[in-house]
Short mmCIF file of C-alpha atoms in Angstrom, two decimals:
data_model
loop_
_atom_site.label_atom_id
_atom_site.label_comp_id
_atom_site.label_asym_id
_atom_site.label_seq_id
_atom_site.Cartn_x
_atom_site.Cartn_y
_atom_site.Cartn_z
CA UNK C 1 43.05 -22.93 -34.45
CA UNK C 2 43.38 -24.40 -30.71
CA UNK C 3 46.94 -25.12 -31.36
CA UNK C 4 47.60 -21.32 -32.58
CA UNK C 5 45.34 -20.20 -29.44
CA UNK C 6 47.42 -22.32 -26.86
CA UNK C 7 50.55 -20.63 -26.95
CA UNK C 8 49.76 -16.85 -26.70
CA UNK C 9 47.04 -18.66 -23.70
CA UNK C 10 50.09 -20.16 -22.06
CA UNK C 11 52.49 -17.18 -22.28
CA UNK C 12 49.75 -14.64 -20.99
CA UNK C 13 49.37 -16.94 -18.02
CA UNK C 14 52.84 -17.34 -17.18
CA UNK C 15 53.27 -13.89 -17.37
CA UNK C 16 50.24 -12.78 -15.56
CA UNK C 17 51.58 -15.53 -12.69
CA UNK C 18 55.12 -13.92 -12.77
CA UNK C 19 54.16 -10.85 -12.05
CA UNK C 20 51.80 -11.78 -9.17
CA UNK C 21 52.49 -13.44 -5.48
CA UNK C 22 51.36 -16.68 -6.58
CA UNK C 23 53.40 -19.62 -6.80
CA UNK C 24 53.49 -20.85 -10.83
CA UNK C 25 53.49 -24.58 -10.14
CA UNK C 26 49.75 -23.91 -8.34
CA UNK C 27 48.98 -23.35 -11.99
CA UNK C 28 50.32 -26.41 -13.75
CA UNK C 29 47.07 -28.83 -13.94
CA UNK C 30 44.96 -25.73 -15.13
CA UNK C 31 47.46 -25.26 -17.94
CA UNK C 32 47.19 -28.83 -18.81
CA UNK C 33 43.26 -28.36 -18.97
CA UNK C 34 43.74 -25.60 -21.42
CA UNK C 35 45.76 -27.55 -23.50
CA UNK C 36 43.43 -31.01 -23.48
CA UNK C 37 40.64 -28.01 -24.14
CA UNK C 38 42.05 -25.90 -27.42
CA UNK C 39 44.22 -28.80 -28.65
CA UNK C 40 41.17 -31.48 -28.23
CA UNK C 41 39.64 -31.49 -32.32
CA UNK C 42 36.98 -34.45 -31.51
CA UNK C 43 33.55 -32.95 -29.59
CA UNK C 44 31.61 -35.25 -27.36
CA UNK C 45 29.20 -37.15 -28.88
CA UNK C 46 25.99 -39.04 -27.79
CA UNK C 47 28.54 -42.13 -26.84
CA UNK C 48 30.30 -39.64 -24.55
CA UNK C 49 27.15 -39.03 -22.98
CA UNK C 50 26.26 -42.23 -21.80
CA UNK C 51 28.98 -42.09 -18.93
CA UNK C 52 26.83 -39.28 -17.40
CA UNK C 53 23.29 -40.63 -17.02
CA UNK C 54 21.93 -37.66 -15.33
CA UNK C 55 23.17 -35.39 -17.21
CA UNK C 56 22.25 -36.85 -20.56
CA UNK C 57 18.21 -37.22 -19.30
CA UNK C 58 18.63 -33.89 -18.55
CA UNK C 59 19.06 -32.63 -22.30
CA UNK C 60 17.95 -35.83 -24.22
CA UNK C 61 15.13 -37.75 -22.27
CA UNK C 62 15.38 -41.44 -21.76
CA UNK C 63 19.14 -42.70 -21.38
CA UNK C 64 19.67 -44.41 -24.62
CA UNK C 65 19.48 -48.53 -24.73
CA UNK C 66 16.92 -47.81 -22.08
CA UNK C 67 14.27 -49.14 -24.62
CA UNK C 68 14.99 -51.54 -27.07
CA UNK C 69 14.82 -50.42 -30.54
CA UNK C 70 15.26 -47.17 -29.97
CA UNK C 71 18.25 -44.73 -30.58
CA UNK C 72 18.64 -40.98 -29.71
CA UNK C 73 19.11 -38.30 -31.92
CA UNK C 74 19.93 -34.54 -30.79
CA UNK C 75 18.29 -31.26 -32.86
CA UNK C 76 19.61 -28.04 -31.91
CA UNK C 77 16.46 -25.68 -32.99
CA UNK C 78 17.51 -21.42 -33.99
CA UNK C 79 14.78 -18.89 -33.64
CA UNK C 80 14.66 -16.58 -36.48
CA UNK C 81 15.05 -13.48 -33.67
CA UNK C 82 15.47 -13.29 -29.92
CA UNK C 83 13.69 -13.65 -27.22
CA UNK C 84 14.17 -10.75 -25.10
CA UNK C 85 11.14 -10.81 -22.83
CA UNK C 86 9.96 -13.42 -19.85
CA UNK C 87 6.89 -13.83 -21.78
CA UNK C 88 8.35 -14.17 -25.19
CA UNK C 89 10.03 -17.20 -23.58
CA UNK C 90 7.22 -18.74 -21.75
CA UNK C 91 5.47 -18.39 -25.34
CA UNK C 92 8.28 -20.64 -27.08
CA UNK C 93 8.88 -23.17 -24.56
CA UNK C 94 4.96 -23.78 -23.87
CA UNK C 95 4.65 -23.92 -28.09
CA UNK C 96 7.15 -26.20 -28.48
CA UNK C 97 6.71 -28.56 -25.91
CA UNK C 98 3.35 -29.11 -27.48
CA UNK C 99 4.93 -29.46 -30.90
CA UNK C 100 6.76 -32.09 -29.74
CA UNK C 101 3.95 -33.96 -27.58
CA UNK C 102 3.41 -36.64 -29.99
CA UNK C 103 7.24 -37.25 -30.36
CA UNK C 104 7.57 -40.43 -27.43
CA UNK C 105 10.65 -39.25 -25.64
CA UNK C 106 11.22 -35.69 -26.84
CA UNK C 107 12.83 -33.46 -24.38
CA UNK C 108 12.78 -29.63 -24.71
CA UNK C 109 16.09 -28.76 -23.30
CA UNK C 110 18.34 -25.37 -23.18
CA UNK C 111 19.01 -22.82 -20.97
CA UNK C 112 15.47 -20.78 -22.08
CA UNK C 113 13.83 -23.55 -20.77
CA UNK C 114 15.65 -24.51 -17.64
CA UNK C 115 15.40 -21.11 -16.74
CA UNK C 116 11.20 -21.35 -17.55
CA UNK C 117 10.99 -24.39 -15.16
CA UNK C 118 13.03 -22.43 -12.59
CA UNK C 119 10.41 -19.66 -12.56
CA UNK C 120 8.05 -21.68 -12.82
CA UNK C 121 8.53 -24.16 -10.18
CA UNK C 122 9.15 -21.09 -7.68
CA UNK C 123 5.88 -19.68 -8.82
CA UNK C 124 4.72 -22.36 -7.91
CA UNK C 125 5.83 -22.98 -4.68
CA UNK C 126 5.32 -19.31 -3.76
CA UNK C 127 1.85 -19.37 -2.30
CA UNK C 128 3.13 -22.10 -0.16
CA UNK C 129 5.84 -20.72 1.86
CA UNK C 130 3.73 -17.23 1.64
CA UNK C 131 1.11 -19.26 3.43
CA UNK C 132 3.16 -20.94 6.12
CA UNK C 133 4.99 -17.76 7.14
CA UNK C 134 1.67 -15.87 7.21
CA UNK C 135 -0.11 -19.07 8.84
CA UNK C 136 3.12 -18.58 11.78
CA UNK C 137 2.43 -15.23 12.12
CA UNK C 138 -1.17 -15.05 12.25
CA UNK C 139 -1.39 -17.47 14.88
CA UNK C 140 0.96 -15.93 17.07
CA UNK C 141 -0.12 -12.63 16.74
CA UNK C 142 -3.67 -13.92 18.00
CA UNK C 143 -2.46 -16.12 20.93
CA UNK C 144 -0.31 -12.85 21.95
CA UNK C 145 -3.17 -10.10 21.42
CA UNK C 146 -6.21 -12.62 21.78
CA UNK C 147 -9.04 -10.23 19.97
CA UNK C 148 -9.37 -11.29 15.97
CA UNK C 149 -9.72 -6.81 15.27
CA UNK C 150 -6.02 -6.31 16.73
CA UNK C 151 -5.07 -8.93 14.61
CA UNK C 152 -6.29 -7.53 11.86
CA UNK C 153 -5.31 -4.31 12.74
CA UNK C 154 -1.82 -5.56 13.07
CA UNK C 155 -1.61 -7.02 9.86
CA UNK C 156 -3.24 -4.17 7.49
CA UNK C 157 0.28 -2.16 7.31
CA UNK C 158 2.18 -5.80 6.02
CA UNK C 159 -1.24 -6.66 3.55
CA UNK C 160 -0.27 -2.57 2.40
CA UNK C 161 3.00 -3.17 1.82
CA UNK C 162 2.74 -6.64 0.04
CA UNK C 163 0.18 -5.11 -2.71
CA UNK C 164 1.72 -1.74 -3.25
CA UNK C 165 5.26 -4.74 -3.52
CA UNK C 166 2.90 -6.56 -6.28
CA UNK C 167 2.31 -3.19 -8.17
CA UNK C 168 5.83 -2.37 -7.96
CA UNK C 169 6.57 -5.56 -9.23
CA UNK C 170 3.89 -5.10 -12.39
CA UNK C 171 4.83 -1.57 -13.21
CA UNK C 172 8.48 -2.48 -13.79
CA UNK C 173 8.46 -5.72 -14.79
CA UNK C 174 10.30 -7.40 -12.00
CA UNK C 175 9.74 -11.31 -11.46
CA UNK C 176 9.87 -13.66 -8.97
CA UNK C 177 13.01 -15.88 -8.98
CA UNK C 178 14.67 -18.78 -7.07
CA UNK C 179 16.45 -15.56 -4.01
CA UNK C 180 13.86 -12.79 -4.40
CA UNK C 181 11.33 -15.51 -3.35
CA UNK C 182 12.36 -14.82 0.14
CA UNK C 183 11.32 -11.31 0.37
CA UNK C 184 7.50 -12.06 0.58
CA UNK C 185 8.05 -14.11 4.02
CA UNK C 186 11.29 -11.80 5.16
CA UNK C 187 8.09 -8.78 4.41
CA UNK C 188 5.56 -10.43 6.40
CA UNK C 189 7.95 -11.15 9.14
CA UNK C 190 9.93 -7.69 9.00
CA UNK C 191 6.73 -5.56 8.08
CA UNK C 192 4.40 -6.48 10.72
CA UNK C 193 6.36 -5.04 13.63
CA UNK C 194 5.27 -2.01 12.97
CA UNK C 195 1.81 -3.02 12.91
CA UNK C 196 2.13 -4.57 16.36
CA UNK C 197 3.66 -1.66 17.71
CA UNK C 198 1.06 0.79 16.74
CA UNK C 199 -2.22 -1.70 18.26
CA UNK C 200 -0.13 -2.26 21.36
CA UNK C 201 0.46 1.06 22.18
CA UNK C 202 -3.23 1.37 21.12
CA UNK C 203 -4.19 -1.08 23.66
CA UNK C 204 -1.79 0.70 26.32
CA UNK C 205 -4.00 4.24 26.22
CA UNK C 206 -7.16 2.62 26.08
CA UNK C 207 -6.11 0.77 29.29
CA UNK C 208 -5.32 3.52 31.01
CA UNK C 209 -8.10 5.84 29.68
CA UNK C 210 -6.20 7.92 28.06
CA UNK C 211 -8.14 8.66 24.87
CA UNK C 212 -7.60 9.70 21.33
CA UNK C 213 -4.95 12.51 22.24
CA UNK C 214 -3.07 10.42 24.80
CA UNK C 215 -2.51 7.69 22.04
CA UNK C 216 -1.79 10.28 19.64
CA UNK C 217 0.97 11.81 21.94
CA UNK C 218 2.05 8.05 22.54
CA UNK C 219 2.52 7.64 18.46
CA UNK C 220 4.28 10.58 18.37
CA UNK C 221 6.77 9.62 20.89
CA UNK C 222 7.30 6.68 19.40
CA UNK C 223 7.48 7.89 15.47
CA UNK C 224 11.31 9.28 15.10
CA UNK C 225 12.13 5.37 16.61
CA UNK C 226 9.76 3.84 14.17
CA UNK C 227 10.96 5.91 10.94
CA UNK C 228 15.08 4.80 11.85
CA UNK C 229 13.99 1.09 12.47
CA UNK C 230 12.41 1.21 9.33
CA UNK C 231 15.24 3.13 7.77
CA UNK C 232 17.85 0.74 8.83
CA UNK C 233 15.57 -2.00 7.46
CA UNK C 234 15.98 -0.47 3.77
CA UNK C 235 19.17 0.44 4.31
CA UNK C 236 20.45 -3.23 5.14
CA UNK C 237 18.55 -4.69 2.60
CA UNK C 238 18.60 -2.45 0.12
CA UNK C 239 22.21 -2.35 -0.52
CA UNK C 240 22.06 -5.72 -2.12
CA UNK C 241 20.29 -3.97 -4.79
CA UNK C 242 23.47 -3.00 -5.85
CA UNK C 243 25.48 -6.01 -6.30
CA UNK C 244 26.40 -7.43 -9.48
CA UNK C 245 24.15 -10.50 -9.50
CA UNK C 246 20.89 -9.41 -10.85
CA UNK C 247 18.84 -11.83 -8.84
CA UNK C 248 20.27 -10.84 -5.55
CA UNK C 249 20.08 -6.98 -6.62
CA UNK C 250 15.97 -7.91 -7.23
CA UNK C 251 16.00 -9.35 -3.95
CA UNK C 252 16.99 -6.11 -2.26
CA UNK C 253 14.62 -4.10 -4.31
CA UNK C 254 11.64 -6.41 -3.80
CA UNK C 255 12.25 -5.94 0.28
CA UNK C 256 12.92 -2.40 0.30
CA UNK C 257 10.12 -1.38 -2.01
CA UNK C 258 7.75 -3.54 0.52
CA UNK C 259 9.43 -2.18 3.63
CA UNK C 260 9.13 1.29 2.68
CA UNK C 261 5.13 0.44 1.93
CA UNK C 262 4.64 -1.51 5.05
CA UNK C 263 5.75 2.12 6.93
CA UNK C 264 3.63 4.08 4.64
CA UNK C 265 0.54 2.10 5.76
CA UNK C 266 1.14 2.16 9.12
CA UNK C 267 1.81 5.75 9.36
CA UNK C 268 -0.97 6.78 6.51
CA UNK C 269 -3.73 3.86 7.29
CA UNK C 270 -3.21 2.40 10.68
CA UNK C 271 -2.33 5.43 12.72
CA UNK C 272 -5.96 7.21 11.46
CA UNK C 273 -8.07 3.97 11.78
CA UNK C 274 -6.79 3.87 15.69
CA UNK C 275 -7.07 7.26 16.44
CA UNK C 276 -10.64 7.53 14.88
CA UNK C 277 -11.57 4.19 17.28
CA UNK C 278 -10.09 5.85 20.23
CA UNK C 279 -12.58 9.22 19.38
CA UNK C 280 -15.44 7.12 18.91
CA UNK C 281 -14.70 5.05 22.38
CA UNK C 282 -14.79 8.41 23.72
CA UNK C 283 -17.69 9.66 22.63
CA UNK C 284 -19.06 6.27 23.18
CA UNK C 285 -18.14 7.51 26.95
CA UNK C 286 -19.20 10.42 27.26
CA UNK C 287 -22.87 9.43 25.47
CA UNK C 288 -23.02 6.79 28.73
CA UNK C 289 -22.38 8.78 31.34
CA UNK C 290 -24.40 11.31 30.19
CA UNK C 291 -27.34 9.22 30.27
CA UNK C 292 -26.33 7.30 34.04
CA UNK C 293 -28.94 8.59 35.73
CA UNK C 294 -28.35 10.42 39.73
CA UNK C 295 -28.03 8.30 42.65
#
């Protein structure tokens, strides 16, 4: 069958090369590999293995002649349907790996189960780099605004956007893999401008006494800049949503999705919650000096 394969291979090549700018000796080794690969009738076996030790405790555990007396031996095992869902998967590997517990040197192996550690090694490094980027930013945010309420101000729009991310992430069953990792600390870092804008300009009016409306005309200024930052933000990294790798694609979902929810809460959560403190301040004012008795 290779040898029948080989020659239509070959002459679609040539031809293909013939027609194109390319110059047909560039081509020659990759021919020969086609050839060594139809033509070859003997598969590799555990003997060809041994040359690659990495590779073979990769899919079969201990390197054989590693322990004396023992020899390795190689079971493919066929599901009786597919697995077409993360969990499904997660189901089979976990069951299987404790089927073969007892077995000493039994390695689950396949590229389910690679891709089960992958996720599940970046699950589990998640919470770290989430905490280091948010660790960063909290502690520059306070040495920059010095009161533990702006900080917390600032940060409500990102802690918005990162939940209503979550939910988005539930509802349509997207996961976290090895590139859309990224977009929780790329959210916290990108998310929280907004945020900061918002108390500074905060802190601006009540500096100069300007109140609830002055702050409110301040916001306003400020919105139509705010809404194309944030634009350009989903924009940029929302067009990788449309590549044709599916885990960069997720990656520009993830970020947009959180983006677009980091604005929301700014404009919808922050923006009240300042406005309503600048009222009260006033009124907080106005209760004082009523009360300031003549001189």
């Amino acid at each position: 069958l290779g040898s029948k394969m080989l020659s239509p291979t070959a002459a679609s090549i040539d031809a293909a090369v013939g027609e194109s700018i390319f110059d047909p000796s560039a081509f020659a080794d990759y021919k020969q590999f086609l050839r060594r690969l139809l033509t070859n009738t003997d598969g590799p076996t555990l003997e060809t293995l041994d040359r690659y030790p990495d590779l073979q405790t990769l899919l079969v555990g201990t390197p054989r002649g590693q322990h004396a007396g023992q020899s390795s031996t190689v079971a493919l095992l066929t599901l009786n349907r597919n697995i077409e869902s993360a969990n499904e998967r997660e189901a089979m590997v976990v069951n299987t790996r404790a089927a073969l517990r007892e077995i000493p040197g039994a390695t689950l192996t396949g590229l389910s189960v690679v891709g089960y550690d992958v996720e599940r090694s970046v699950r589990r490094d998640l919470p770290l780099v989430v905490g280091l980027a948010l660790g960063a930013v909290v502690i520059l945010l306070f040495l920059s605004l010095r009161s533990a309420r702006a900080l917390a101000l600032a940060l409500l729009p990102v802690a918005f956007g990162v939940l209503c991310l979550l939910g988005y992430m539930s509802l349509t069953g997207e996961r976290f893999n090895l590139v859309n990792t990224v977009a929780i600390p790329l959210l916290i870092g990108v998310g929280v401008d907004y945020g900061i804008f918002e108390v500074s300009m905060s802190e601006q009016a009540r500096v100069g006494g300007e109140g609830a409306e002055g702050l409110l005309t301040r916001i306003e200024a400020s919105l139509h800049a705010m809404l194309i930052s944030a634009t350009t933000n989903i924009i940029g990294f929302g067009s990788l949503a449309f590549t044709s790798t599916p885990a960069v694609a997720s990656m520009g979902r993830v970020i947009a999705v959180g983006v677009a929810a980091s604005v929301c809460g700014t404009l919808l959560m922050l923006a009240p919650i300042l406005i309503t403190l600048a009222r009260k301040r006033e009124q907080r004012g106005e209760r004082e000096g009523a009360v300031r008795p003549l001189s």
